[in-house]
PDB file of C-alpha atoms in Angstrom:
ATOM      1  CA  MET K   1      23.738  24.659 -10.766  1.00  0.00           C
ATOM      2  CA  ALA K   2      19.766  24.606 -10.041  1.00  0.00           C
ATOM      3  CA  GLU K   3      18.318  21.855  -8.254  1.00  0.00           C
ATOM      4  CA  LYS K   4      17.047  18.994 -10.328  1.00  0.00           C
ATOM      5  CA  TRP K   5      13.741  16.855  -9.723  1.00  0.00           C
ATOM      6  CA  LEU K   6      12.660  13.208  -9.247  1.00  0.00           C
ATOM      7  CA  VAL K   7       9.583  12.280 -10.994  1.00  0.00           C
ATOM      8  CA  GLY K   8       7.161   9.828  -8.598  1.00  0.00           C
ATOM      9  CA  VAL K   9       4.386   8.263 -10.272  1.00  0.00           C
ATOM     10  CA  ASP K  10       1.940   5.928  -8.227  1.00  0.00           C
ATOM     11  CA  ILE K  11      -0.656   4.043 -10.669  1.00  0.00           C
ATOM     12  CA  GLY K  12      -3.794   3.377  -9.699  1.00  0.00           C
ATOM     13  CA  GLY K  13      -7.025   1.757 -10.692  1.00  0.00           C
ATOM     14  CA  THR K  14      -9.284   4.879 -10.897  1.00  0.00           C
ATOM     15  CA  THR K  15      -6.303   7.565 -10.660  1.00  0.00           C
ATOM     16  CA  ILE K  16      -2.982   8.236 -11.582  1.00  0.00           C
ATOM     17  CA  LYS K  17      -0.809   9.993  -9.279  1.00  0.00           C
ATOM     18  CA  LEU K  18       1.942  12.297 -10.561  1.00  0.00           C
ATOM     19  CA  ALA K  19       4.954  14.519  -7.942  1.00  0.00           C
ATOM     20  CA  PHE K  20       7.811  16.113  -8.891  1.00  0.00           C
ATOM     21  CA  ILE K  21       9.963  15.985  -5.699  1.00  0.00           C
ATOM     22  CA  SER K  22      13.463  17.662  -4.705  1.00  0.00           C
ATOM     23  CA  GLU K  23      16.453  15.695  -4.079  1.00  0.00           C
ATOM     24  CA  ALA K  24      15.786  15.985  -0.291  1.00  0.00           C
ATOM     25  CA  GLY K  25      12.201  14.529  -0.410  1.00  0.00           C
ATOM     26  CA  GLU K  26      10.057  17.699  -0.594  1.00  0.00           C
ATOM     27  CA  ILE K  27       7.132  17.850  -2.908  1.00  0.00           C
ATOM     28  CA  MET K  28       7.267  20.315  -5.016  1.00  0.00           C
ATOM     29  CA  THR K  29       4.400  19.778  -6.913  1.00  0.00           C
ATOM     30  CA  LYS K  30       1.347  16.986  -7.343  1.00  0.00           C
ATOM     31  CA  TRP K  31      -1.184  16.222  -9.351  1.00  0.00           C
ATOM     32  CA  GLU K  32      -3.668  13.739 -10.850  1.00  0.00           C
ATOM     33  CA  ILE K  33      -5.176  12.118 -13.700  1.00  0.00           C
ATOM     34  CA  ASP K  34      -7.287   9.095 -14.670  1.00  0.00           C
ATOM     35  CA  THR K  35      -6.552   6.107 -15.044  1.00  0.00           C
ATOM     36  CA  ASP K  36      -7.188   4.891 -18.565  1.00  0.00           C
ATOM     37  CA  LYS K  37      -8.194   1.782 -18.813  1.00  0.00           C
ATOM     38  CA  SER K  38      -9.954   1.264 -22.100  1.00  0.00           C
ATOM     39  CA  ASN K  39      -8.077  -1.236 -24.840  1.00  0.00           C
ATOM     40  CA  ASN K  40      -6.310  -3.030 -22.033  1.00  0.00           C
ATOM     41  CA  GLY K  41      -4.597   0.052 -20.470  1.00  0.00           C
ATOM     42  CA  GLN K  42      -2.393   0.282 -23.185  1.00  0.00           C
ATOM     43  CA  GLN K  43      -2.998   4.172 -23.420  1.00  0.00           C
ATOM     44  CA  ILE K  44      -1.560   4.687 -20.015  1.00  0.00           C
ATOM     45  CA  PRO K  45       2.092   5.393 -20.473  1.00  0.00           C
ATOM     46  CA  THR K  46       1.031   7.789 -23.398  1.00  0.00           C
ATOM     47  CA  ASP K  47      -1.055   9.322 -20.669  1.00  0.00           C
ATOM     48  CA  ILE K  48       1.796   9.834 -18.385  1.00  0.00           C
ATOM     49  CA  ALA K  49       4.100  10.949 -20.987  1.00  0.00           C
ATOM     50  CA  LYS K  50       1.577  13.638 -21.658  1.00  0.00           C
ATOM     51  CA  ALA K  51       0.605  14.636 -18.383  1.00  0.00           C
ATOM     52  CA  ILE K  52       4.682  15.406 -17.006  1.00  0.00           C
ATOM     53  CA  GLN K  53       4.992  17.243 -20.311  1.00  0.00           C
ATOM     54  CA  THR K  54       2.259  19.448 -20.091  1.00  0.00           C
ATOM     55  CA  LYS K  55       3.349  20.243 -16.336  1.00  0.00           C
ATOM     56  CA  LEU K  56       6.938  21.103 -17.143  1.00  0.00           C
ATOM     57  CA  ILE K  57       5.442  23.912 -19.800  1.00  0.00           C
ATOM     58  CA  GLU K  58       3.136  24.769 -17.387  1.00  0.00           C
ATOM     59  CA  LEU K  59       6.038  26.132 -14.961  1.00  0.00           C
ATOM     60  CA  ASP K  60       8.328  26.804 -17.590  1.00  0.00           C
ATOM     61  CA  GLN K  61      10.443  24.310 -17.143  1.00  0.00           C
ATOM     62  CA  GLN K  62      12.867  21.870 -19.048  1.00  0.00           C
ATOM     63  CA  LYS K  63      12.976  18.556 -19.424  1.00  0.00           C
ATOM     64  CA  GLU K  64      16.940  18.332 -18.126  1.00  0.00           C
ATOM     65  CA  LYS K  65      15.445  19.744 -15.044  1.00  0.00           C
ATOM     66  CA  LEU K  66      13.965  15.881 -14.289  1.00  0.00           C
ATOM     67  CA  ILE K  67      16.382  13.224 -13.560  1.00  0.00           C
ATOM     68  CA  GLY K  68      14.147   9.954 -13.832  1.00  0.00           C
ATOM     69  CA  ILE K  69      10.803   8.347 -12.736  1.00  0.00           C
ATOM     70  CA  GLY K  70      10.694   5.768 -10.299  1.00  0.00           C
ATOM     71  CA  ILE K  71       7.006   4.350 -10.864  1.00  0.00           C
ATOM     72  CA  GLY K  72       4.426   2.047  -8.797  1.00  0.00           C
ATOM     73  CA  ALA K  73       2.192  -0.171 -10.348  1.00  0.00           C
ATOM     74  CA  PRO K  74      -0.279  -2.908  -9.072  1.00  0.00           C
ATOM     75  CA  GLY K  75       1.177  -6.348  -9.413  1.00  0.00           C
ATOM     76  CA  PRO K  76       4.207  -8.156  -9.912  1.00  0.00           C
ATOM     77  CA  VAL K  77       6.913  -6.303 -11.505  1.00  0.00           C
ATOM     78  CA  ASN K  78       9.786  -8.017 -14.039  1.00  0.00           C
ATOM     79  CA  PHE K  79      12.980  -6.369 -12.157  1.00  0.00           C
ATOM     80  CA  HIS K  80      15.064  -7.589 -15.295  1.00  0.00           C
ATOM     81  CA  ASP K  81      13.170  -4.963 -17.734  1.00  0.00           C
ATOM     82  CA  GLY K  82      10.873  -3.147 -15.399  1.00  0.00           C
ATOM     83  CA  SER K  83       7.770  -4.725 -17.060  1.00  0.00           C
ATOM     84  CA  ILE K  84       3.977  -5.543 -15.154  1.00  0.00           C
ATOM     85  CA  GLU K  85       3.820  -9.269 -15.177  1.00  0.00           C
ATOM     86  CA  VAL K  86       0.095  -8.823 -14.682  1.00  0.00           C
ATOM     87  CA  ALA K  87      -1.886  -5.969 -13.194  1.00  0.00           C
ATOM     88  CA  VAL K  88      -6.170  -7.326 -13.392  1.00  0.00           C
ATOM     89  CA  ASN K  89      -7.505  -4.081 -12.533  1.00  0.00           C
ATOM     90  CA  LEU K  90      -5.594  -2.566 -15.216  1.00  0.00           C
ATOM     91  CA  GLY K  91      -5.952  -5.237 -18.094  1.00  0.00           C
ATOM     92  CA  TRP K  92      -1.992  -5.384 -18.336  1.00  0.00           C
ATOM     93  CA  LYS K  93      -0.335  -8.691 -19.211  1.00  0.00           C
ATOM     94  CA  ASN K  94       3.777  -8.644 -20.076  1.00  0.00           C
ATOM     95  CA  PHE K  95       3.395  -5.124 -19.706  1.00  0.00           C
ATOM     96  CA  PRO K  96       6.241  -3.533 -21.057  1.00  0.00           C
ATOM     97  CA  LEU K  97       5.989  -0.393 -18.712  1.00  0.00           C
ATOM     98  CA  LYS K  98       9.808   0.705 -18.501  1.00  0.00           C
ATOM     99  CA  ALA K  99      10.327   0.482 -21.918  1.00  0.00           C
ATOM    100  CA  LEU K 100       7.402   2.832 -23.557  1.00  0.00           C
ATOM    101  CA  LEU K 101       7.890   5.739 -20.727  1.00  0.00           C
ATOM    102  CA  GLU K 102      11.428   5.891 -22.132  1.00  0.00           C
ATOM    103  CA  GLN K 103      10.676   5.455 -25.417  1.00  0.00           C
ATOM    104  CA  GLU K 104       7.612   8.513 -25.056  1.00  0.00           C
ATOM    105  CA  LEU K 105       9.776  10.405 -22.183  1.00  0.00           C
ATOM    106  CA  GLY K 106      13.332   9.923 -23.278  1.00  0.00           C
ATOM    107  CA  LEU K 107      14.168   9.948 -19.313  1.00  0.00           C
ATOM    108  CA  PRO K 108      15.191   6.989 -17.679  1.00  0.00           C
ATOM    109  CA  VAL K 109      12.412   5.082 -15.785  1.00  0.00           C
ATOM    110  CA  VAL K 110      12.593   2.480 -12.821  1.00  0.00           C
ATOM    111  CA  VAL K 111       9.412   0.357 -11.512  1.00  0.00           C
ATOM    112  CA  ASP K 112       8.404  -1.105  -8.884  1.00  0.00           C
ATOM    113  CA  ASN K 113       5.354  -2.432  -7.174  1.00  0.00           C
ATOM    114  CA  ASP K 114       3.164  -0.053  -5.573  1.00  0.00           C
ATOM    115  CA  ALA K 115       2.857  -1.485  -2.092  1.00  0.00           C
ATOM    116  CA  ASN K 116       6.582  -1.455  -2.198  1.00  0.00           C
ATOM    117  CA  LEU K 117       6.645   2.214  -3.555  1.00  0.00           C
ATOM    118  CA  ALA K 118       4.763   3.339  -0.287  1.00  0.00           C
ATOM    119  CA  ALA K 119       7.065   1.209   2.003  1.00  0.00           C
ATOM    120  CA  LEU K 120      10.305   3.502   0.757  1.00  0.00           C
ATOM    121  CA  GLY K 121       8.022   6.185   1.181  1.00  0.00           C
ATOM    122  CA  GLU K 122       7.426   6.096   4.639  1.00  0.00           C
ATOM    123  CA  MET K 123      10.870   4.948   5.197  1.00  0.00           C
ATOM    124  CA  TRP K 124      12.056   8.235   3.720  1.00  0.00           C
ATOM    125  CA  LYS K 125       9.622  10.641   4.713  1.00  0.00           C
ATOM    126  CA  GLY K 126       7.291   9.095   6.778  1.00  0.00           C
ATOM    127  CA  ALA K 127       6.660   7.175   9.809  1.00  0.00           C
ATOM    128  CA  GLY K 128       9.468   4.897   9.235  1.00  0.00           C
ATOM    129  CA  GLU K 129      11.625   7.917   9.997  1.00  0.00           C
ATOM    130  CA  GLY K 130      14.989   6.612   8.215  1.00  0.00           C
ATOM    131  CA  ALA K 131      14.652   3.105   9.882  1.00  0.00           C
ATOM    132  CA  ASN K 132      16.570   0.681   7.599  1.00  0.00           C
ATOM    133  CA  ASP K 133      14.625  -2.562   8.500  1.00  0.00           C
ATOM    134  CA  LEU K 134      10.748  -1.781   8.405  1.00  0.00           C
ATOM    135  CA  ILE K 135       7.786  -3.977   7.575  1.00  0.00           C
ATOM    136  CA  PHE K 136       4.745  -1.690   5.807  1.00  0.00           C
ATOM    137  CA  VAL K 137       1.567  -3.156   5.637  1.00  0.00           C
ATOM    138  CA  THR K 138      -1.104  -1.500   4.005  1.00  0.00           C
ATOM    139  CA  LEU K 139      -5.078  -2.313   4.589  1.00  0.00           C
ATOM    140  CA  GLY K 140      -7.312  -1.229   1.964  1.00  0.00           C
ATOM    141  CA  THR K 141      -9.470  -3.034  -0.409  1.00  0.00           C
ATOM    142  CA  GLY K 142      -6.778  -5.753   0.240  1.00  0.00           C
ATOM    143  CA  VAL K 143      -3.742  -6.198   2.319  1.00  0.00           C
ATOM    144  CA  GLY K 144      -0.495  -5.124   0.467  1.00  0.00           C
ATOM    145  CA  GLY K 145       2.957  -5.030   2.081  1.00  0.00           C
ATOM    146  CA  GLY K 146       6.350  -3.433   1.712  1.00  0.00           C
ATOM    147  CA  ILE K 147       9.421  -5.324   3.798  1.00  0.00           C
ATOM    148  CA  ILE K 148      12.548  -3.676   3.549  1.00  0.00           C
ATOM    149  CA  SER K 149      15.848  -5.281   5.260  1.00  0.00           C
ATOM    150  CA  SER K 150      19.224  -3.008   5.661  1.00  0.00           C
ATOM    151  CA  GLY K 151      17.494  -0.013   3.524  1.00  0.00           C
ATOM    152  CA  LYS K 152      16.907  -2.601   0.186  1.00  0.00           C
ATOM    153  CA  ILE K 153      13.167  -3.631  -0.306  1.00  0.00           C
ATOM    154  CA  VAL K 154      12.988  -7.439  -0.189  1.00  0.00           C
ATOM    155  CA  HIS K 155      11.564  -8.424  -3.825  1.00  0.00           C
ATOM    156  CA  GLY K 156      12.734 -12.274  -3.275  1.00  0.00           C
ATOM    157  CA  ILE K 157      14.179 -14.030  -6.264  1.00  0.00           C
ATOM    158  CA  ASN K 158      10.763 -13.978  -8.711  1.00  0.00           C
ATOM    159  CA  GLY K 159       9.490 -10.472  -7.454  1.00  0.00           C
ATOM    160  CA  ALA K 160       6.594 -11.467  -4.905  1.00  0.00           C
ATOM    161  CA  GLY K 161       9.056 -10.988  -1.501  1.00  0.00           C
ATOM    162  CA  GLY K 162       6.658  -8.678   0.834  1.00  0.00           C
ATOM    163  CA  GLU K 163       3.124 -10.213   0.097  1.00  0.00           C
ATOM    164  CA  ILE K 164       2.273  -9.763   3.600  1.00  0.00           C
ATOM    165  CA  GLY K 165      -1.538  -9.925   2.532  1.00  0.00           C
ATOM    166  CA  HIS K 166      -0.827 -13.830   1.709  1.00  0.00           C
ATOM    167  CA  VAL K 167       0.025 -14.761   4.773  1.00  0.00           C
ATOM    168  CA  THR K 168      -2.419 -18.037   5.388  1.00  0.00           C
ATOM    169  CA  SER K 169      -4.200 -16.935   8.436  1.00  0.00           C
ATOM    170  CA  VAL K 170      -7.017 -19.430   8.800  1.00  0.00           C
ATOM    171  CA  ILE K 171      -5.902 -23.157   7.808  1.00  0.00           C
ATOM    172  CA  GLU K 172      -8.704 -24.903   7.631  1.00  0.00           C
ATOM    173  CA  GLY K 173     -12.444 -23.345   6.248  1.00  0.00           C
ATOM    174  CA  GLY K 174     -11.060 -19.796   5.718  1.00  0.00           C
ATOM    175  CA  ALA K 175     -12.704 -17.663   2.727  1.00  0.00           C
ATOM    176  CA  PRO K 176     -11.351 -17.830  -0.493  1.00  0.00           C
ATOM    177  CA  CYS K 177      -8.787 -15.071  -1.641  1.00  0.00           C
ATOM    178  CA  ASN K 178      -8.183 -13.500  -4.799  1.00  0.00           C
ATOM    179  CA  CYS K 179      -4.586 -15.372  -5.405  1.00  0.00           C
ATOM    180  CA  GLY K 180      -6.666 -18.786  -5.435  1.00  0.00           C
ATOM    181  CA  LYS K 181      -5.663 -19.669  -1.803  1.00  0.00           C
ATOM    182  CA  LYS K 182      -8.085 -19.514   1.207  1.00  0.00           C
ATOM    183  CA  GLY K 183      -7.807 -18.697   4.299  1.00  0.00           C
ATOM    184  CA  CYS K 184      -5.225 -15.672   3.664  1.00  0.00           C
ATOM    185  CA  LEU K 185      -4.796 -12.819   5.786  1.00  0.00           C
ATOM    186  CA  GLU K 186      -6.359 -10.067   3.283  1.00  0.00           C
ATOM    187  CA  THR K 187      -9.806 -12.467   3.818  1.00  0.00           C
ATOM    188  CA  ILE K 188      -9.362 -10.961   7.298  1.00  0.00           C
ATOM    189  CA  ALA K 189      -8.107  -7.677   8.063  1.00  0.00           C
ATOM    190  CA  SER K 190      -8.795  -6.162   4.258  1.00  0.00           C
ATOM    191  CA  ALA K 191     -11.687  -3.260   4.716  1.00  0.00           C
ATOM    192  CA  THR K 192     -13.788  -6.285   2.735  1.00  0.00           C
ATOM    193  CA  GLY K 193     -12.724  -9.015   4.843  1.00  0.00           C
ATOM    194  CA  ILE K 194     -13.640  -6.486   7.897  1.00  0.00           C
ATOM    195  CA  ALA K 195     -16.785  -5.886   6.459  1.00  0.00           C
ATOM    196  CA  ARG K 196     -17.338  -9.837   5.530  1.00  0.00           C
ATOM    197  CA  LEU K 197     -16.708 -10.804   8.954  1.00  0.00           C
ATOM    198  CA  ALA K 198     -18.977  -8.028  10.501  1.00  0.00           C
ATOM    199  CA  VAL K 199     -21.804  -9.723   8.342  1.00  0.00           C
ATOM    200  CA  GLU K 200     -21.478 -13.041   9.212  1.00  0.00           C
ATOM    201  CA  ALA K 201     -21.360 -11.749  13.070  1.00  0.00           C
ATOM    202  CA  ILE K 202     -24.805 -10.747  12.162  1.00  0.00           C
ATOM    203  CA  THR K 203     -25.989 -13.116  10.988  1.00  0.00           C
ATOM    204  CA  SER K 204     -25.064 -15.868  12.574  1.00  0.00           C
ATOM    205  CA  THR K 205     -25.132 -14.467  16.060  1.00  0.00           C
ATOM    206  CA  GLU K 206     -27.432 -12.936  18.613  1.00  0.00           C
ATOM    207  CA  THR K 207     -25.076 -10.672  19.718  1.00  0.00           C
ATOM    208  CA  PRO K 208     -26.415  -6.902  20.280  1.00  0.00           C
ATOM    209  CA  SER K 209     -25.172  -4.191  18.157  1.00  0.00           C
ATOM    210  CA  GLN K 210     -26.436  -0.983  16.595  1.00  0.00           C
ATOM    211  CA  LEU K 211     -24.598  -2.435  12.960  1.00  0.00           C
ATOM    212  CA  ARG K 212     -28.054  -4.652  13.146  1.00  0.00           C
ATOM    213  CA  GLU K 213     -30.256  -1.905  12.277  1.00  0.00           C
ATOM    214  CA  LEU K 214     -27.213  -0.531   9.271  1.00  0.00           C
ATOM    215  CA  TYR K 215     -27.261  -4.201   8.359  1.00  0.00           C
ATOM    216  CA  ASN K 216     -30.858  -4.199   8.004  1.00  0.00           C
ATOM    217  CA  GLU K 217     -31.347  -1.169   5.765  1.00  0.00           C
ATOM    218  CA  GLN K 218     -27.878  -1.393   3.582  1.00  0.00           C
ATOM    219  CA  LYS K 219     -28.033  -5.215   3.728  1.00  0.00           C
ATOM    220  CA  ASN K 220     -24.473  -4.672   3.694  1.00  0.00           C
ATOM    221  CA  LEU K 221     -22.122  -2.782   5.874  1.00  0.00           C
ATOM    222  CA  THR K 222     -18.910  -1.259   5.295  1.00  0.00           C
ATOM    223  CA  ALA K 223     -15.153  -1.744   7.297  1.00  0.00           C
ATOM    224  CA  LYS K 224     -15.494   1.867   8.488  1.00  0.00           C
ATOM    225  CA  GLN K 225     -19.331   1.234  10.156  1.00  0.00           C
ATOM    226  CA  VAL K 226     -17.559  -1.125  12.019  1.00  0.00           C
ATOM    227  CA  LEU K 227     -14.502   0.540  12.929  1.00  0.00           C
ATOM    228  CA  ASP K 228     -16.826   3.846  14.324  1.00  0.00           C
ATOM    229  CA  ALA K 229     -18.913   0.849  16.022  1.00  0.00           C
ATOM    230  CA  ALA K 230     -15.731  -0.643  18.448  1.00  0.00           C
ATOM    231  CA  ARG K 231     -14.546   2.945  18.596  1.00  0.00           C
ATOM    232  CA  GLU K 232     -17.750   3.134  20.379  1.00  0.00           C
ATOM    233  CA  GLU K 233     -17.556  -0.270  22.221  1.00  0.00           C
ATOM    234  CA  ASP K 234     -20.216  -2.058  20.639  1.00  0.00           C
ATOM    235  CA  GLU K 235     -20.145  -5.224  21.470  1.00  0.00           C
ATOM    236  CA  LEU K 236     -20.376  -7.228  17.860  1.00  0.00           C
ATOM    237  CA  ALA K 237     -18.235  -4.874  15.873  1.00  0.00           C
ATOM    238  CA  THR K 238     -15.107  -5.156  19.276  1.00  0.00           C
ATOM    239  CA  LYS K 239     -15.574  -9.028  18.742  1.00  0.00           C
ATOM    240  CA  VAL K 240     -15.184  -8.931  15.137  1.00  0.00           C
ATOM    241  CA  ILE K 241     -12.075  -6.228  15.437  1.00  0.00           C
ATOM    242  CA  ASP K 242     -10.264  -8.091  17.968  1.00  0.00           C
ATOM    243  CA  GLN K 243     -10.499 -11.327  15.428  1.00  0.00           C
ATOM    244  CA  VAL K 244      -8.589  -9.084  12.693  1.00  0.00           C
ATOM    245  CA  THR K 245      -6.176  -7.539  15.241  1.00  0.00           C
ATOM    246  CA  LEU K 246      -5.746 -11.216  16.113  1.00  0.00           C
ATOM    247  CA  HIS K 247      -4.772 -12.464  13.318  1.00  0.00           C
ATOM    248  CA  LEU K 248      -3.119  -9.326  11.927  1.00  0.00           C
ATOM    249  CA  GLY K 249      -0.514  -9.189  15.151  1.00  0.00           C
ATOM    250  CA  LEU K 250       0.101 -12.631  14.595  1.00  0.00           C
ATOM    251  CA  ALA K 251       1.008 -12.690  10.971  1.00  0.00           C
ATOM    252  CA  LEU K 252       3.224  -9.303  11.932  1.00  0.00           C
ATOM    253  CA  ALA K 253       4.751 -10.823  14.875  1.00  0.00           C
ATOM    254  CA  ASN K 254       5.784 -13.693  12.543  1.00  0.00           C
ATOM    255  CA  LEU K 255       6.994 -11.758   9.628  1.00  0.00           C
ATOM    256  CA  SER K 256       9.417  -9.590  12.606  1.00  0.00           C
ATOM    257  CA  ASN K 257      10.685 -12.731  14.074  1.00  0.00           C
ATOM    258  CA  GLY K 258      12.438 -14.077  10.525  1.00  0.00           C
ATOM    259  CA  LEU K 259      13.204  -9.789  10.001  1.00  0.00           C
ATOM    260  CA  ASN K 260      13.770  -8.209  13.244  1.00  0.00           C
ATOM    261  CA  PRO K 261      12.251  -5.330  12.530  1.00  0.00           C
ATOM    262  CA  GLU K 262      13.052  -1.762  14.098  1.00  0.00           C
ATOM    263  CA  LYS K 263       9.672  -0.325  12.344  1.00  0.00           C
ATOM    264  CA  ILE K 264       6.174  -1.645  11.426  1.00  0.00           C
ATOM    265  CA  VAL K 265       4.670   1.183   9.562  1.00  0.00           C
ATOM    266  CA  ILE K 266       0.454   0.415   9.569  1.00  0.00           C
ATOM    267  CA  GLY K 267      -1.442   2.369   6.238  1.00  0.00           C
ATOM    268  CA  GLY K 268      -4.286   2.319   3.858  1.00  0.00           C
ATOM    269  CA  GLY K 269      -7.862   3.411   4.583  1.00  0.00           C
ATOM    270  CA  VAL K 270      -8.293   1.470   7.105  1.00  0.00           C
ATOM    271  CA  SER K 271      -4.840   2.669   9.590  1.00  0.00           C
ATOM    272  CA  LYS K 272      -7.260   5.715   9.702  1.00  0.00           C
ATOM    273  CA  ALA K 273      -9.341   4.171  12.501  1.00  0.00           C
ATOM    274  CA  GLY K 274      -5.929   4.597  14.730  1.00  0.00           C
ATOM    275  CA  ASP K 275      -5.805   3.499  18.032  1.00  0.00           C
ATOM    276  CA  THR K 276      -8.817   1.352  17.538  1.00  0.00           C
ATOM    277  CA  ILE K 277      -6.547  -0.880  15.378  1.00  0.00           C
ATOM    278  CA  LEU K 278      -3.182   0.226  16.834  1.00  0.00           C
ATOM    279  CA  GLN K 279      -3.964  -1.076  19.713  1.00  0.00           C
ATOM    280  CA  PRO K 280      -5.200  -4.604  19.916  1.00  0.00           C
ATOM    281  CA  VAL K 281      -2.616  -5.172  17.193  1.00  0.00           C
ATOM    282  CA  LYS K 282       0.094  -3.929  19.616  1.00  0.00           C
ATOM    283  CA  GLU K 283      -1.158  -6.320  22.074  1.00  0.00           C
ATOM    284  CA  GLN K 284      -1.564  -9.472  20.199  1.00  0.00           C
ATOM    285  CA  PHE K 285       1.511  -8.766  18.655  1.00  0.00           C
ATOM    286  CA  ALA K 286       3.215  -8.704  22.112  1.00  0.00           C
ATOM    287  CA  ARG K 287       1.895 -12.170  22.914  1.00  0.00           C
ATOM    288  CA  PHE K 288       3.692 -13.822  19.402  1.00  0.00           C
ATOM    289  CA  ALA K 289       6.634 -11.842  18.928  1.00  0.00           C
ATOM    290  CA  PHE K 290       9.993 -13.212  20.210  1.00  0.00           C
ATOM    291  CA  PRO K 291      11.265 -10.840  23.501  1.00  0.00           C
ATOM    292  CA  ARG K 292      13.755  -9.235  21.799  1.00  0.00           C
ATOM    293  CA  VAL K 293      11.926  -8.826  18.821  1.00  0.00           C
ATOM    294  CA  LEU K 294       9.233  -7.231  20.794  1.00  0.00           C
ATOM    295  CA  ASP K 295      12.108  -4.937  22.134  1.00  0.00           C
ATOM    296  CA  GLY K 296      13.590  -3.889  18.783  1.00  0.00           C
ATOM    297  CA  VAL K 297      10.373  -2.566  17.386  1.00  0.00           C
ATOM    298  CA  GLU K 298       7.920   0.068  17.003  1.00  0.00           C
ATOM    299  CA  ILE K 299       4.647  -0.694  15.752  1.00  0.00           C
ATOM    300  CA  THR K 300       3.004   3.084  14.511  1.00  0.00           C
ATOM    301  CA  ILE K 301       0.465   4.358  11.784  1.00  0.00           C
ATOM    302  CA  ALA K 302       1.671   5.773   8.544  1.00  0.00           C
ATOM    303  CA  THR K 303       1.883   8.888   8.525  1.00  0.00           C
ATOM    304  CA  ILE K 304       2.223  10.308   4.659  1.00  0.00           C
ATOM    305  CA  GLY K 305      -1.020   8.605   3.358  1.00  0.00           C
ATOM    306  CA  ASN K 306      -1.871   8.961  -0.566  1.00  0.00           C
ATOM    307  CA  ASP K 307       1.317  10.755  -0.938  1.00  0.00           C
ATOM    308  CA  ALA K 308       3.796   7.370   0.317  1.00  0.00           C
ATOM    309  CA  GLY K 309       3.830   5.971  -2.962  1.00  0.00           C
ATOM    310  CA  VAL K 310       4.856   9.276  -5.116  1.00  0.00           C
ATOM    311  CA  ILE K 311       7.409   9.767  -2.541  1.00  0.00           C
ATOM    312  CA  GLY K 312       8.818   6.354  -2.724  1.00  0.00           C
ATOM    313  CA  GLY K 313       8.985   6.798  -6.457  1.00  0.00           C
ATOM    314  CA  ALA K 314      11.363   9.418  -6.315  1.00  0.00           C
ATOM    315  CA  TRP K 315      13.471   7.979  -3.625  1.00  0.00           C
ATOM    316  CA  LEU K 316      13.521   5.018  -6.435  1.00  0.00           C
ATOM    317  CA  ALA K 317      14.661   7.240  -8.880  1.00  0.00           C
ATOM    318  CA  LYS K 318      17.325   8.940  -6.378  1.00  0.00           C
ATOM    319  CA  THR K 319      18.606   6.157  -5.741  1.00  0.00           C
ATOM    320  CA  SER K 320      18.816   3.934  -9.089  1.00  0.00           C
ATOM    321  CA  PHE K 321      19.844   6.950 -11.278  1.00  0.00           C
TER     322      PHE K 321
END
């Protein structure tokens, strides 16, 4: 019997990543299409269906080759019907993604949050190395997360499990977050947060820094510029990254004291800084974690990067159908 394939789909704000993946978790082929956000993203399920059908024809394969589709979308998912409750950057509200895609393709579809899928991908084929108890945190434009306990994603009562980015870090006087709260971890440890803290430090202190000239030229900074300067031991950049990793290490230690994970995996664009982020996070984590929790855990940088979402989607399809 010929081997069947799983389909992983990862819907992002600018592109949709798709892959055909073997049951062993190997990517057979992967590609991406543009995210069509016109008309509140109504066209997206049709675009995904067409992309899959076109790729099957291209590879001279029948639809019967596919077991099912695991799909990740930004925003809270209603697990009863596979709809997306709200995805602000796509214009979706109570959007029946599963129903529409099943109708278009005639294949079973399972939907989850994109950060949860990335967590599953890292668990199955990445830095998680099969760990059944894992915290995945992604540091990008925002801070996303996925928590895996005993091999299962923690969804909670209404799908908001794993919202690591909204752990409160600054109790009073924190910066406003998109979620409506103030002082969330996301306002500090995201790429946006890192840049904001650096600009604040430049405008409110006299600390010497190579970033000052950049800021005067650009009137802004990127997280990458701050992280690069910190790697070169720039005084101001180092202070900013110390602040970021203090809050990240504390939040991860607090979560870990409740979960006792085997692995903590840090992904997203900011994680590309490697040891510049990882070492100070480990030091702060060690201060705040219960000793036995500290003994049990390994903190590591994500390894499969942009493929984590589609691989996680395939895992979800494999374990659902």
